[in-house]
């Protein structure tokens, strides 16, 4: 399967604001294949690893608290060039300046509470999928709408 996989987290603010269905629907309607999905209260240590690149920042402890006080929805998506496609659907980190039409741009007003996480590269995506999902929680099935979403050359 040459199609990429990426990790999306529907964050606690989106769950509390009842935006989970809205956000999930965007990925479905785009034509992405959902191969993993679960609701989970994320363990503090897992979030410290996930955001290790930010551990020296003044906002880090508040970020850890924000991410661990309400469950998140974890999603693995698959599709052609989907790491880049999903990052563009999510928008830039600061939701106030994110493009209108992106998820953060349409629903958010915050840098921290910006509704969704999406892996930033193919390498990060693999690490993050392995961090949050066991192999048995990812489902490799044939999606019958693929011949409508892609040309034959784009399907592999
Ligand atoms: P992104 O989520 O767009 O990949 P990132 O990896 O730089 O951005 O940061 C991860 C998360 O950390 C981000 O979604 C929200 C939080 N964050 C980043 N910069 C912040 C800041 N200046 N103040 C508060 N939270 C911040
Ligand atoms: Mg990031």
Coordinates of C-alpha atoms and ligand atoms in Angstrom, one line a residue:
X1 CA 0.0 0.0 0.0
X2 CA 1.8 3.2 -1.2
X3 CA -0.9 5.4 0.3
X4 CA 0.3 7.3 3.4
X5 CA -1.0 7.0 6.9
X6 CA -1.4 9.8 9.4
X7 CA -2.5 10.3 13.0
X8 CA -5.2 12.8 13.9
X9 CA -6.2 13.7 17.5
X10 CA -9.6 15.4 18.1
X11 CA -8.5 17.3 21.2
X12 CA -10.3 17.8 24.5
X13 CA -11.6 21.3 23.6
X14 CA -13.3 19.9 20.5
X15 CA -14.8 17.1 22.5
X16 CA -16.1 19.5 25.2
X17 CA -17.4 21.9 22.5
X18 CA -19.3 19.0 20.7
X19 CA -17.4 19.4 17.5
X20 CA -16.1 15.8 17.2
X21 CA -18.7 14.7 14.6
X22 CA -18.3 17.9 12.6
X23 CA -14.5 17.3 12.4
X24 CA -14.7 13.6 11.7
X25 CA -17.2 14.3 8.9
X26 CA -14.7 16.6 7.1
X27 CA -12.2 13.8 6.9
X28 CA -14.8 11.3 5.7
X29 CA -16.1 13.7 3.1
X30 CA -12.6 14.4 1.8
X31 CA -12.3 10.8 0.8
X32 CA -9.8 9.7 3.4
X33 CA -10.0 6.1 4.7
X34 CA -10.5 5.8 8.4
X35 CA -8.6 2.7 9.6
X36 CA -8.3 3.4 13.3
X37 CA -10.6 5.2 15.8
X38 CA -11.0 5.4 19.6
X39 CA -11.9 7.6 22.5
X40 CA -9.2 7.7 25.2
X41 CA -8.2 9.7 28.2
X42 CA -4.5 10.2 27.2
X43 CA -1.9 9.3 29.8
X44 CA 0.2 12.2 31.0
X45 CA 3.5 10.4 30.1
X46 CA 2.3 9.7 26.6
X47 CA 1.5 13.4 26.1
X48 CA 4.9 14.4 27.5
X49 CA 6.5 12.2 24.8
X50 CA 4.1 13.3 22.1
X51 CA 4.9 17.0 22.8
X52 CA 8.6 16.5 23.8
X53 CA 9.7 19.1 21.3
X54 CA 7.9 21.7 23.4
X55 CA 9.1 20.6 26.9
X56 CA 11.2 23.8 27.5
X57 CA 8.3 26.1 26.6
X58 CA 6.6 28.1 29.4
X59 CA 3.2 26.8 28.3
X60 CA 4.2 23.1 28.4
X61 CA 2.7 22.2 31.8
X62 CA -0.6 23.9 30.9
X63 CA -0.6 22.1 27.5
X64 CA -0.1 18.7 29.3
X65 CA -3.0 19.5 31.7
X66 CA -5.2 20.6 28.8
X67 CA -4.6 17.4 26.9
X68 CA -5.1 15.0 29.8
X69 CA -8.2 16.3 31.6
X70 CA -10.8 15.2 29.1
X71 CA -10.7 12.2 26.7
X72 CA -9.6 12.7 23.1
X73 CA -10.6 10.9 19.9
X74 CA -7.6 9.3 18.1
X75 CA -7.9 8.5 14.4
X76 CA -5.6 6.9 11.8
X77 CA -6.3 8.1 8.3
X78 CA -5.0 6.6 5.1
X79 CA -4.9 8.1 1.6
X80 CA -2.6 9.4 -1.2
X81 CA -0.3 12.1 0.2
X82 CA -2.6 12.2 3.2
X83 CA 0.0 13.6 5.7
X84 CA 0.2 16.9 3.8
X85 CA -3.5 16.9 2.8
X86 CA -4.6 16.5 6.4
X87 CA -2.2 19.2 7.7
X88 CA -3.7 21.6 5.2
X89 CA -7.2 20.6 6.3
X90 CA -6.2 21.3 9.9
X91 CA -4.6 24.7 9.3
X92 CA -1.8 26.6 11.1
X93 CA -1.2 26.3 14.8
X94 CA -2.7 29.6 15.8
X95 CA -6.4 29.1 15.1
X96 CA -6.9 32.9 14.9
X97 CA -4.7 33.2 11.8
X98 CA -5.5 29.8 10.3
X99 CA -7.1 30.0 6.9
X100 CA -10.9 30.1 6.8
X101 CA -11.9 26.8 5.4
X102 CA -9.5 24.9 7.6
X103 CA -10.7 23.2 10.8
X104 CA -8.8 25.5 13.1
X105 CA -9.7 28.5 11.0
X106 CA -13.4 27.7 11.0
X107 CA -13.9 26.6 14.6
X108 CA -11.0 28.0 16.8
X109 CA -9.8 31.2 18.4
X110 CA -6.8 29.9 20.4
X111 CA -3.2 28.7 19.9
X112 CA -3.4 26.0 22.6
X113 CA -7.1 25.0 22.2
X114 CA -6.8 24.5 18.5
X115 CA -9.1 21.5 18.3
X116 CA -7.0 19.0 16.4
X117 CA -3.6 17.5 16.0
X118 CA -2.2 16.1 12.8
X119 CA 1.2 14.5 12.2
X120 CA 3.6 16.9 10.5
X121 CA 5.7 14.4 8.4
X122 CA 5.6 10.8 7.2
X123 CA 8.3 9.9 9.8
X124 CA 6.4 11.6 12.6
X125 CA 3.1 9.9 11.5
X126 CA 4.6 6.4 11.9
X127 CA 6.0 7.2 15.3
X128 CA 2.7 8.7 16.5
X129 CA 0.6 5.9 15.1
X130 CA 2.8 3.4 17.0
X131 CA 2.6 5.6 20.2
X132 CA -1.2 5.7 20.3
X133 CA -2.4 2.5 18.5
X134 CA -1.7 -1.2 19.0
X135 CA -1.4 -3.1 15.7
X136 CA -4.8 -4.9 16.3
X137 CA -6.5 -1.6 16.5
X138 CA -5.8 -0.7 12.9
X139 CA -8.0 -2.2 10.3
X140 CA -6.8 -2.9 6.8
X141 CA -10.0 -3.3 4.8
X142 CA -11.0 -2.6 1.2
X143 CA -12.9 0.6 0.8
X144 CA -15.3 0.2 -2.1
X145 CA -15.7 3.9 -2.8
X146 CA -12.0 4.2 -3.7
X147 CA -12.7 3.8 -7.4
X148 CA -14.9 6.9 -7.1
X149 CA -12.4 8.9 -5.1
X150 CA -9.2 8.1 -7.1
X151 CA -8.3 7.3 -10.7
X152 CA -6.8 3.8 -11.2
X153 CA -3.2 5.3 -11.3
X154 CA -3.8 7.0 -8.0
X155 CA -5.3 4.0 -6.2
X156 CA -2.0 2.2 -5.4
Ligands
LIG1 P1 1.0 22.0 15.6 O1 -0.1 21.4 16.5 O2 0.4 22.9 14.6 O3 1.8 20.9 14.9 P2 3.2 22.5 17.4 O4 3.7 21.1 17.1 O5 4.2 23.6 17.2 O6 2.0 22.9 16.5 O7 2.6 22.6 18.9 C1 1.9 21.5 19.4 C2 0.7 22.1 20.2 O8 1.2 22.9 21.3 C3 -0.2 23.1 19.5 O9 -1.1 22.5 18.7 C4 -0.8 23.9 20.6 C5 0.4 24.0 21.6 N1 1.1 25.2 21.4 C6 2.1 25.5 20.5 N2 2.5 26.7 20.6 C7 1.9 27.3 21.7 C8 1.9 28.5 22.4 N3 2.7 29.5 22.0 N4 1.1 28.7 23.4 C9 0.3 27.7 23.9 N5 0.2 26.5 23.3 C10 1.0 26.3 22.2
LIG2 MG1 3.2 19.6 15.7

